[in-house]
């Protein structure tokens, strides 16, 4: 059963419902983070060594009738493409996750400055599949491994153009793209909050210049065929913004839209097909044209997956080759902690607690500032929690288990569920 994220739906953004609109925007960002993370951790960015892939492919190609020398050359080329693709796909997806966290903070800054603190704890979806709150038409979003279907869902989430099936009816949900929803928020800001006296810039916010936001990390770099490293987020594509007036509030909203769906020049073609021809006007979100929008990044991954599959099919004379077997883990779809055996449950529950703790600590940053906020963020989130979460999610994929649902064996994966800390002691002490 598909669920909706449990928040208030908004037909028109007005001063009366502005606080609800900003909270909805925040929770849209939160809803996408587990989805992108789950798919990221399904990718083996360091697949079985290339020599093994090449040897296996050489055997398959020889069985398909290729000359041994030709088979070896084709296998080496295809294995290299697999290695580069898996690494690049992972880097691009993680780069989007980092910017979704930025968007959550930017929306939180706008809400804090105008109407009060954001609510972040306990706002992740209670289970998947879900539907984005307020999106017309609705579509299911799953925790799932990397595939064309999952990448298609990512494109639906970030699409700059309305999806087929949107209807203008009295019961229709109120926006057709996330960007449209943010533009409605921005219109309300410019119309009703143009006076700078409306803003409370002195309330604690996550602001630039303190090292809170890093555009890249070790997970957003990939290596091309010449082993040259590429970071996929550009330093000039955006940053935290201290919201103190109408101009800075609008700048925060504009940054979210530019990084996410980008401009209206890209999008699905008629019938919901993905356009894989190179755009005449690439959708960059930075001044130096080095970083693509989220939609354009996912479009690139999707189309390269198609082309790589076609290359394998052509070489082997088949039409259904599964390239995922070389670099995608067989994680289950939409797991919850209760699905796992006791031992795996214990590790996953710790991981869920750390995932939730990131939101606990981020929310606390909007209640305190100065050195206390800096220590909370840099030591509670930026270093300890993010690195711990990354390590545990990676460790989870080292476990195999037999599913009680279908009897099949799977690789375990983090479920990214909210963990409910007891009130008797601090969340940190409970994690320890």
PDB file of N, CA and C in Angstrom, residues 154-246:
ATOM      1  N   UNK A 154      13.404   8.881  -9.742  1.00  0.00           N
ATOM      2  CA  UNK A 154      14.194  10.063  -9.398  1.00  0.00           C
ATOM      3  C   UNK A 154      13.893  11.212 -10.367  1.00  0.00           C
ATOM      4  N   UNK A 155      13.774  10.884 -11.640  1.00  0.00           N
ATOM      5  CA  UNK A 155      13.458  11.912 -12.634  1.00  0.00           C
ATOM      6  C   UNK A 155      12.072  12.498 -12.401  1.00  0.00           C
ATOM      7  N   UNK A 156      11.124  11.662 -11.991  1.00  0.00           N
ATOM      8  CA  UNK A 156       9.790  12.166 -11.675  1.00  0.00           C
ATOM      9  C   UNK A 156       9.842  13.138 -10.496  1.00  0.00           C
ATOM     10  N   UNK A 157      10.630  12.791  -9.485  1.00  0.00           N
ATOM     11  CA  UNK A 157      10.739  13.661  -8.307  1.00  0.00           C
ATOM     12  C   UNK A 157      11.278  15.035  -8.697  1.00  0.00           C
ATOM     13  N   UNK A 158      12.298  15.060  -9.545  1.00  0.00           N
ATOM     14  CA  UNK A 158      13.008  16.304  -9.847  1.00  0.00           C
ATOM     15  C   UNK A 158      12.544  16.978 -11.135  1.00  0.00           C
ATOM     16  N   UNK A 159      11.535  16.446 -11.787  1.00  0.00           N
ATOM     17  CA  UNK A 159      11.132  16.951 -13.101  1.00  0.00           C
ATOM     18  C   UNK A 159      10.781  18.437 -13.089  1.00  0.00           C
ATOM     19  N   UNK A 160      11.334  19.201 -14.026  1.00  0.00           N
ATOM     20  CA  UNK A 160      10.979  20.617 -14.127  1.00  0.00           C
ATOM     21  C   UNK A 160       9.664  20.845 -14.863  1.00  0.00           C
ATOM     22  N   UNK A 161       9.126  19.798 -15.480  1.00  0.00           N
ATOM     23  CA  UNK A 161       7.870  19.914 -16.216  1.00  0.00           C
ATOM     24  C   UNK A 161       6.827  18.998 -15.595  1.00  0.00           C
ATOM     25  N   UNK A 162       5.542  19.372 -15.699  1.00  0.00           N
ATOM     26  CA  UNK A 162       4.484  18.510 -15.162  1.00  0.00           C
ATOM     27  C   UNK A 162       4.526  17.118 -15.790  1.00  0.00           C
ATOM     28  N   UNK A 163       4.201  16.114 -15.004  1.00  0.00           N
ATOM     29  CA  UNK A 163       4.136  14.746 -15.499  1.00  0.00           C
ATOM     30  C   UNK A 163       2.798  14.500 -16.175  1.00  0.00           C
ATOM     31  N   UNK A 164       2.766  13.556 -17.100  1.00  0.00           N
ATOM     32  CA  UNK A 164       1.506  13.191 -17.722  1.00  0.00           C
ATOM     33  C   UNK A 164       0.535  12.697 -16.665  1.00  0.00           C
ATOM     34  N   UNK A 165      -0.723  13.125 -16.789  1.00  0.00           N
ATOM     35  CA  UNK A 165      -1.743  12.652 -15.864  1.00  0.00           C
ATOM     36  C   UNK A 165      -2.198  13.702 -14.877  1.00  0.00           C
ATOM     37  N   UNK A 166      -1.548  14.883 -14.867  1.00  0.00           N
ATOM     38  CA  UNK A 166      -1.988  15.937 -13.961  1.00  0.00           C
ATOM     39  C   UNK A 166      -3.342  16.453 -14.400  1.00  0.00           C
ATOM     40  N   UNK A 167      -4.236  16.667 -13.448  1.00  0.00           N
ATOM     41  CA  UNK A 167      -5.587  17.118 -13.757  1.00  0.00           C
ATOM     42  C   UNK A 167      -5.916  18.369 -12.949  1.00  0.00           C
ATOM     43  N   UNK A 168      -6.638  19.284 -13.586  1.00  0.00           N
ATOM     44  CA  UNK A 168      -7.075  20.492 -12.912  1.00  0.00           C
ATOM     45  C   UNK A 168      -8.517  20.289 -12.479  1.00  0.00           C
ATOM     46  N   UNK A 169      -8.699  19.664 -11.341  1.00  0.00           N
ATOM     47  CA  UNK A 169     -10.035  19.359 -10.835  1.00  0.00           C
ATOM     48  C   UNK A 169     -10.129  19.841  -9.400  1.00  0.00           C
ATOM     49  N   UNK A 170     -11.352  19.949  -8.845  1.00  0.00           N
ATOM     50  CA  UNK A 170     -11.487  20.417  -7.467  1.00  0.00           C
ATOM     51  C   UNK A 170     -10.739  19.565  -6.457  1.00  0.00           C
ATOM     52  N   UNK A 171     -10.511  18.292  -6.784  1.00  0.00           N
ATOM     53  CA  UNK A 171      -9.814  17.414  -5.835  1.00  0.00           C
ATOM     54  C   UNK A 171      -8.341  17.237  -6.178  1.00  0.00           C
ATOM     55  N   UNK A 172      -7.886  17.926  -7.220  1.00  0.00           N
ATOM     56  CA  UNK A 172      -6.490  17.770  -7.623  1.00  0.00           C
ATOM     57  C   UNK A 172      -5.571  18.309  -6.536  1.00  0.00           C
ATOM     58  N   UNK A 173      -4.416  17.656  -6.392  1.00  0.00           N
ATOM     59  CA  UNK A 173      -3.408  18.124  -5.452  1.00  0.00           C
ATOM     60  C   UNK A 173      -2.741  19.348  -6.054  1.00  0.00           C
ATOM     61  N   UNK A 174      -2.186  20.203  -5.203  1.00  0.00           N
ATOM     62  CA  UNK A 174      -1.983  21.587  -5.613  1.00  0.00           C
ATOM     63  C   UNK A 174      -0.741  21.941  -6.408  1.00  0.00           C
ATOM     64  N   UNK A 175       0.206  21.056  -6.634  1.00  0.00           N
ATOM     65  CA  UNK A 175       1.345  21.449  -7.467  1.00  0.00           C
ATOM     66  C   UNK A 175       1.742  20.277  -8.363  1.00  0.00           C
ATOM     67  N   UNK A 176       2.301  20.612  -9.517  1.00  0.00           N
ATOM     68  CA  UNK A 176       2.680  19.572 -10.475  1.00  0.00           C
ATOM     69  C   UNK A 176       4.182  19.326 -10.505  1.00  0.00           C
ATOM     70  N   UNK A 177       4.973  20.252  -9.967  1.00  0.00           N
ATOM     71  CA  UNK A 177       6.407  20.030  -9.780  1.00  0.00           C
ATOM     72  C   UNK A 177       6.801  20.648  -8.447  1.00  0.00           C
ATOM     73  N   UNK A 178       7.872  20.153  -7.849  1.00  0.00           N
ATOM     74  CA  UNK A 178       8.345  20.729  -6.592  1.00  0.00           C
ATOM     75  C   UNK A 178       8.714  22.193  -6.805  1.00  0.00           C
ATOM     76  N   UNK A 179       9.299  22.496  -7.957  1.00  0.00           N
ATOM     77  CA  UNK A 179       9.656  23.881  -8.256  1.00  0.00           C
ATOM     78  C   UNK A 179       8.444  24.784  -8.281  1.00  0.00           C
ATOM     79  N   UNK A 180       7.314  24.278  -8.809  1.00  0.00           N
ATOM     80  CA  UNK A 180       6.088  25.067  -8.831  1.00  0.00           C
ATOM     81  C   UNK A 180       5.640  25.404  -7.410  1.00  0.00           C
ATOM     82  N   UNK A 181       5.771  24.437  -6.517  1.00  0.00           N
ATOM     83  CA  UNK A 181       5.398  24.664  -5.126  1.00  0.00           C
ATOM     84  C   UNK A 181       6.288  25.729  -4.489  1.00  0.00           C
ATOM     85  N   UNK A 182       7.595  25.635  -4.741  1.00  0.00           N
ATOM     86  CA  UNK A 182       8.501  26.638  -4.188  1.00  0.00           C
ATOM     87  C   UNK A 182       8.243  28.025  -4.790  1.00  0.00           C
ATOM     88  N   UNK A 183       7.864  28.061  -6.063  1.00  0.00           N
ATOM     89  CA  UNK A 183       7.570  29.367  -6.658  1.00  0.00           C
ATOM     90  C   UNK A 183       6.317  29.987  -6.039  1.00  0.00           C
ATOM     91  N   UNK A 184       5.360  29.132  -5.651  1.00  0.00           N
ATOM     92  CA  UNK A 184       4.177  29.647  -4.950  1.00  0.00           C
ATOM     93  C   UNK A 184       4.572  30.233  -3.599  1.00  0.00           C
ATOM     94  N   UNK A 185       5.512  29.575  -2.933  1.00  0.00           N
ATOM     95  CA  UNK A 185       6.033  30.110  -1.665  1.00  0.00           C
ATOM     96  C   UNK A 185       6.715  31.452  -1.900  1.00  0.00           C
ATOM     97  N   UNK A 186       7.520  31.518  -2.967  1.00  0.00           N
ATOM     98  CA  UNK A 186       8.248  32.756  -3.252  1.00  0.00           C
ATOM     99  C   UNK A 186       7.294  33.895  -3.596  1.00  0.00           C
ATOM    100  N   UNK A 187       6.220  33.584  -4.320  1.00  0.00           N
ATOM    101  CA  UNK A 187       5.225  34.615  -4.641  1.00  0.00           C
ATOM    102  C   UNK A 187       4.592  35.165  -3.368  1.00  0.00           C
ATOM    103  N   UNK A 188       4.315  34.279  -2.420  1.00  0.00           N
ATOM    104  CA  UNK A 188       3.755  34.723  -1.143  1.00  0.00           C
ATOM    105  C   UNK A 188       4.753  35.609  -0.405  1.00  0.00           C
ATOM    106  N   UNK A 189       6.022  35.250  -0.462  1.00  0.00           N
ATOM    107  CA  UNK A 189       7.048  36.057   0.206  1.00  0.00           C
ATOM    108  C   UNK A 189       7.116  37.457  -0.383  1.00  0.00           C
ATOM    109  N   UNK A 190       7.182  37.547  -1.711  1.00  0.00           N
ATOM    110  CA  UNK A 190       7.324  38.860  -2.348  1.00  0.00           C
ATOM    111  C   UNK A 190       6.071  39.720  -2.186  1.00  0.00           C
ATOM    112  N   UNK A 191       4.911  39.059  -2.086  1.00  0.00           N
ATOM    113  CA  UNK A 191       3.657  39.812  -1.978  1.00  0.00           C
ATOM    114  C   UNK A 191       3.356  40.232  -0.534  1.00  0.00           C
ATOM    115  N   UNK A 192       3.651  39.352   0.414  1.00  0.00           N
ATOM    116  CA  UNK A 192       3.221  39.605   1.790  1.00  0.00           C
ATOM    117  C   UNK A 192       4.364  39.841   2.777  1.00  0.00           C
ATOM    118  N   UNK A 193       5.589  39.489   2.390  1.00  0.00           N
ATOM    119  CA  UNK A 193       6.717  39.629   3.313  1.00  0.00           C
ATOM    120  C   UNK A 193       7.836  40.454   2.684  1.00  0.00           C
ATOM    121  N   UNK A 194       7.448  41.481   1.912  1.00  0.00           N
ATOM    122  CA  UNK A 194       8.445  42.338   1.275  1.00  0.00           C
ATOM    123  C   UNK A 194       9.108  43.269   2.281  1.00  0.00           C
ATOM    124  N   UNK A 195       8.400  43.624   3.337  1.00  0.00           N
ATOM    125  CA  UNK A 195       8.930  44.517   4.366  1.00  0.00           C
ATOM    126  C   UNK A 195       9.942  43.753   5.229  1.00  0.00           C
ATOM    127  N   UNK A 196      11.134  44.287   5.306  1.00  0.00           N
ATOM    128  CA  UNK A 196      12.194  43.594   6.042  1.00  0.00           C
ATOM    129  C   UNK A 196      11.901  43.479   7.534  1.00  0.00           C
ATOM    130  N   UNK A 197      10.947  44.261   8.029  1.00  0.00           N
ATOM    131  CA  UNK A 197      10.590  44.166   9.444  1.00  0.00           C
ATOM    132  C   UNK A 197       9.882  42.859   9.777  1.00  0.00           C
ATOM    133  N   UNK A 198       9.449  42.118   8.747  1.00  0.00           N
ATOM    134  CA  UNK A 198       8.790  40.822   8.955  1.00  0.00           C
ATOM    135  C   UNK A 198       9.786  39.749   9.407  1.00  0.00           C
ATOM    136  N   UNK A 199      11.077  39.994   9.208  1.00  0.00           N
ATOM    137  CA  UNK A 199      12.079  38.947   9.385  1.00  0.00           C
ATOM    138  C   UNK A 199      12.755  39.032  10.743  1.00  0.00           C
ATOM    139  N   UNK A 200      13.070  37.871  11.285  1.00  0.00           N
ATOM    140  CA  UNK A 200      13.752  37.771  12.569  1.00  0.00           C
ATOM    141  C   UNK A 200      15.120  37.121  12.320  1.00  0.00           C
ATOM    142  N   UNK A 201      15.994  37.881  11.703  1.00  0.00           N
ATOM    143  CA  UNK A 201      17.301  37.365  11.325  1.00  0.00           C
ATOM    144  C   UNK A 201      18.179  37.006  12.501  1.00  0.00           C
ATOM    145  N   UNK A 202      17.815  37.469  13.691  1.00  0.00           N
ATOM    146  CA  UNK A 202      18.607  37.154  14.863  1.00  0.00           C
ATOM    147  C   UNK A 202      18.320  35.780  15.442  1.00  0.00           C
ATOM    148  N   UNK A 203      17.241  35.140  14.996  1.00  0.00           N
ATOM    149  CA  UNK A 203      16.976  33.782  15.458  1.00  0.00           C
ATOM    150  C   UNK A 203      18.055  32.839  14.912  1.00  0.00           C
ATOM    151  N   UNK A 204      18.408  31.816  15.665  1.00  0.00           N
ATOM    152  CA  UNK A 204      19.467  30.906  15.194  1.00  0.00           C
ATOM    153  C   UNK A 204      19.135  30.276  13.841  1.00  0.00           C
ATOM    154  N   UNK A 205      20.107  30.307  12.939  1.00  0.00           N
ATOM    155  CA  UNK A 205      19.997  29.659  11.640  1.00  0.00           C
ATOM    156  C   UNK A 205      21.320  28.961  11.334  1.00  0.00           C
ATOM    157  N   UNK A 206      21.301  28.096  10.334  1.00  0.00           N
ATOM    158  CA  UNK A 206      22.546  27.527   9.813  1.00  0.00           C
ATOM    159  C   UNK A 206      23.029  28.468   8.718  1.00  0.00           C
ATOM    160  N   UNK A 207      24.134  29.120   8.956  1.00  0.00           N
ATOM    161  CA  UNK A 207      24.579  30.199   8.085  1.00  0.00           C
ATOM    162  C   UNK A 207      25.918  29.873   7.428  1.00  0.00           C
ATOM    163  N   UNK A 208      26.240  30.573   6.327  1.00  0.00           N
ATOM    164  CA  UNK A 208      27.520  30.324   5.646  1.00  0.00           C
ATOM    165  C   UNK A 208      28.685  30.884   6.441  1.00  0.00           C
ATOM    166  N   UNK A 209      29.876  30.459   6.061  1.00  0.00           N
ATOM    167  CA  UNK A 209      31.080  30.994   6.668  1.00  0.00           C
ATOM    168  C   UNK A 209      31.548  30.271   7.915  1.00  0.00           C
ATOM    169  N   UNK A 210      30.819  29.229   8.326  1.00  0.00           N
ATOM    170  CA  UNK A 210      31.217  28.505   9.536  1.00  0.00           C
ATOM    171  C   UNK A 210      31.658  27.074   9.225  1.00  0.00           C
ATOM    172  N   UNK A 211      31.674  26.718   7.961  1.00  0.00           N
ATOM    173  CA  UNK A 211      32.104  25.384   7.576  1.00  0.00           C
ATOM    174  C   UNK A 211      31.041  24.325   7.719  1.00  0.00           C
ATOM    175  N   UNK A 212      29.772  24.749   7.890  1.00  0.00           N
ATOM    176  CA  UNK A 212      28.696  23.774   8.053  1.00  0.00           C
ATOM    177  C   UNK A 212      28.426  22.997   6.770  1.00  0.00           C
ATOM    178  N   UNK A 213      28.521  23.688   5.652  1.00  0.00           N
ATOM    179  CA  UNK A 213      28.180  23.052   4.372  1.00  0.00           C
ATOM    180  C   UNK A 213      29.423  22.810   3.543  1.00  0.00           C
ATOM    181  N   UNK A 214      29.649  21.551   3.185  1.00  0.00           N
ATOM    182  CA  UNK A 214      30.749  21.181   2.290  1.00  0.00           C
ATOM    183  C   UNK A 214      30.143  20.666   0.996  1.00  0.00           C
ATOM    184  N   UNK A 215      30.529  21.234  -0.128  1.00  0.00           N
ATOM    185  CA  UNK A 215      29.937  20.865  -1.414  1.00  0.00           C
ATOM    186  C   UNK A 215      30.238  19.415  -1.786  1.00  0.00           C
ATOM    187  N   UNK A 216      31.411  18.939  -1.410  1.00  0.00           N
ATOM    188  CA  UNK A 216      31.829  17.593  -1.797  1.00  0.00           C
ATOM    189  C   UNK A 216      32.427  16.852  -0.603  1.00  0.00           C
ATOM    190  N   UNK A 217      32.458  15.544  -0.728  1.00  0.00           N
ATOM    191  CA  UNK A 217      33.201  14.722   0.220  1.00  0.00           C
ATOM    192  C   UNK A 217      33.777  13.546  -0.548  1.00  0.00           C
ATOM    193  N   UNK A 218      34.339  12.582   0.154  1.00  0.00           N
ATOM    194  CA  UNK A 218      35.002  11.467  -0.519  1.00  0.00           C
ATOM    195  C   UNK A 218      34.029  10.656  -1.375  1.00  0.00           C
ATOM    196  N   UNK A 219      32.724  10.755  -1.077  1.00  0.00           N
ATOM    197  CA  UNK A 219      31.727   9.970  -1.820  1.00  0.00           C
ATOM    198  C   UNK A 219      31.194  10.672  -3.057  1.00  0.00           C
ATOM    199  N   UNK A 220      31.621  11.927  -3.302  1.00  0.00           N
ATOM    200  CA  UNK A 220      31.145  12.627  -4.496  1.00  0.00           C
ATOM    201  C   UNK A 220      32.235  12.776  -5.556  1.00  0.00           C
ATOM    202  N   UNK A 221      33.277  11.977  -5.453  1.00  0.00           N
ATOM    203  CA  UNK A 221      34.321  11.977  -6.467  1.00  0.00           C
ATOM    204  C   UNK A 221      34.278  10.644  -7.217  1.00  0.00           C
ATOM    205  N   UNK A 222      34.516  10.699  -8.520  1.00  0.00           N
ATOM    206  CA  UNK A 222      34.655   9.470  -9.301  1.00  0.00           C
ATOM    207  C   UNK A 222      35.850   9.627 -10.236  1.00  0.00           C
ATOM    208  N   UNK A 223      36.295   8.496 -10.792  1.00  0.00           N
ATOM    209  CA  UNK A 223      37.468   8.499 -11.674  1.00  0.00           C
ATOM    210  C   UNK A 223      37.058   8.057 -13.073  1.00  0.00           C
ATOM    211  N   UNK A 224      37.521   8.818 -14.076  1.00  0.00           N
ATOM    212  CA  UNK A 224      37.172   8.486 -15.449  1.00  0.00           C
ATOM    213  C   UNK A 224      38.098   7.395 -15.991  1.00  0.00           C
ATOM    214  N   UNK A 225      38.002   7.115 -17.287  1.00  0.00           N
ATOM    215  CA  UNK A 225      38.777   6.030 -17.884  1.00  0.00           C
ATOM    216  C   UNK A 225      40.275   6.279 -17.819  1.00  0.00           C
ATOM    217  N   UNK A 226      40.645   7.543 -17.707  1.00  0.00           N
ATOM    218  CA  UNK A 226      42.066   7.892 -17.593  1.00  0.00           C
ATOM    219  C   UNK A 226      42.482   8.021 -16.123  1.00  0.00           C
ATOM    220  N   UNK A 227      41.600   7.560 -15.220  1.00  0.00           N
ATOM    221  CA  UNK A 227      41.841   7.601 -13.777  1.00  0.00           C
ATOM    222  C   UNK A 227      42.009   9.028 -13.256  1.00  0.00           C
ATOM    223  N   UNK A 228      41.364   9.962 -13.936  1.00  0.00           N
ATOM    224  CA  UNK A 228      41.380  11.349 -13.494  1.00  0.00           C
ATOM    225  C   UNK A 228      40.190  11.579 -12.561  1.00  0.00           C
ATOM    226  N   UNK A 229      40.409  12.167 -11.370  1.00  0.00           N
ATOM    227  CA  UNK A 229      39.300  12.367 -10.427  1.00  0.00           C
ATOM    228  C   UNK A 229      38.407  13.537 -10.829  1.00  0.00           C
ATOM    229  N   UNK A 230      37.115  13.389 -10.565  1.00  0.00           N
ATOM    230  CA  UNK A 230      36.147  14.448 -10.823  1.00  0.00           C
ATOM    231  C   UNK A 230      35.226  14.591  -9.614  1.00  0.00           C
ATOM    232  N   UNK A 231      35.181  15.783  -9.017  1.00  0.00           N
ATOM    233  CA  UNK A 231      34.166  16.082  -8.014  1.00  0.00           C
ATOM    234  C   UNK A 231      32.939  16.606  -8.747  1.00  0.00           C
ATOM    235  N   UNK A 232      31.750  16.124  -8.375  1.00  0.00           N
ATOM    236  CA  UNK A 232      30.571  16.419  -9.185  1.00  0.00           C
ATOM    237  C   UNK A 232      29.741  17.591  -8.676  1.00  0.00           C
ATOM    238  N   UNK A 233      30.044  18.111  -7.494  1.00  0.00           N
ATOM    239  CA  UNK A 233      29.399  19.347  -7.044  1.00  0.00           C
ATOM    240  C   UNK A 233      30.378  20.497  -7.229  1.00  0.00           C
ATOM    241  N   UNK A 234      29.883  21.615  -7.762  1.00  0.00           N
ATOM    242  CA  UNK A 234      30.732  22.775  -8.004  1.00  0.00           C
ATOM    243  C   UNK A 234      30.700  23.713  -6.797  1.00  0.00           C
ATOM    244  N   UNK A 235      31.823  24.319  -6.507  1.00  0.00           N
ATOM    245  CA  UNK A 235      31.918  25.194  -5.341  1.00  0.00           C
ATOM    246  C   UNK A 235      31.054  26.449  -5.475  1.00  0.00           C
ATOM    247  N   UNK A 236      30.715  26.825  -6.708  1.00  0.00           N
ATOM    248  CA  UNK A 236      29.951  28.062  -6.903  1.00  0.00           C
ATOM    249  C   UNK A 236      28.475  27.809  -7.212  1.00  0.00           C
ATOM    250  N   UNK A 237      27.983  26.595  -6.925  1.00  0.00           N
ATOM    251  CA  UNK A 237      26.597  26.294  -7.268  1.00  0.00           C
ATOM    252  C   UNK A 237      25.612  26.706  -6.180  1.00  0.00           C
ATOM    253  N   UNK A 238      26.105  27.043  -4.998  1.00  0.00           N
ATOM    254  CA  UNK A 238      25.199  27.468  -3.933  1.00  0.00           C
ATOM    255  C   UNK A 238      25.777  27.157  -2.568  1.00  0.00           C
ATOM    256  N   UNK A 239      25.166  27.752  -1.545  1.00  0.00           N
ATOM    257  CA  UNK A 239      25.656  27.584  -0.179  1.00  0.00           C
ATOM    258  C   UNK A 239      24.498  27.894   0.758  1.00  0.00           C
ATOM    259  N   UNK A 240      24.738  27.768   2.040  1.00  0.00           N
ATOM    260  CA  UNK A 240      23.771  28.229   3.022  1.00  0.00           C
ATOM    261  C   UNK A 240      23.548  29.729   2.874  1.00  0.00           C
ATOM    262  N   UNK A 241      22.348  30.174   3.193  1.00  0.00           N
ATOM    263  CA  UNK A 241      22.013  31.598   3.104  1.00  0.00           C
ATOM    264  C   UNK A 241      21.373  32.025   4.416  1.00  0.00           C
ATOM    265  N   UNK A 242      21.895  33.092   4.996  1.00  0.00           N
ATOM    266  CA  UNK A 242      21.316  33.653   6.218  1.00  0.00           C
ATOM    267  C   UNK A 242      20.110  34.496   5.808  1.00  0.00           C
ATOM    268  N   UNK A 243      18.920  34.078   6.190  1.00  0.00           N
ATOM    269  CA  UNK A 243      17.688  34.743   5.770  1.00  0.00           C
ATOM    270  C   UNK A 243      17.368  35.864   6.751  1.00  0.00           C
ATOM    271  N   UNK A 244      17.491  37.099   6.268  1.00  0.00           N
ATOM    272  CA  UNK A 244      17.264  38.276   7.109  1.00  0.00           C
ATOM    273  C   UNK A 244      16.290  39.266   6.485  1.00  0.00           C
ATOM    274  N   UNK A 245      15.948  39.067   5.205  1.00  0.00           N
ATOM    275  CA  UNK A 245      15.053  39.994   4.516  1.00  0.00           C
ATOM    276  C   UNK A 245      14.436  39.293   3.315  1.00  0.00           C
ATOM    277  N   UNK A 246      13.613  40.031   2.576  1.00  0.00           N
ATOM    278  CA  UNK A 246      12.918  39.454   1.427  1.00  0.00           C
ATOM    279  C   UNK A 246      13.900  38.951   0.377  1.00  0.00           C
TER     280      UNK A 246
END
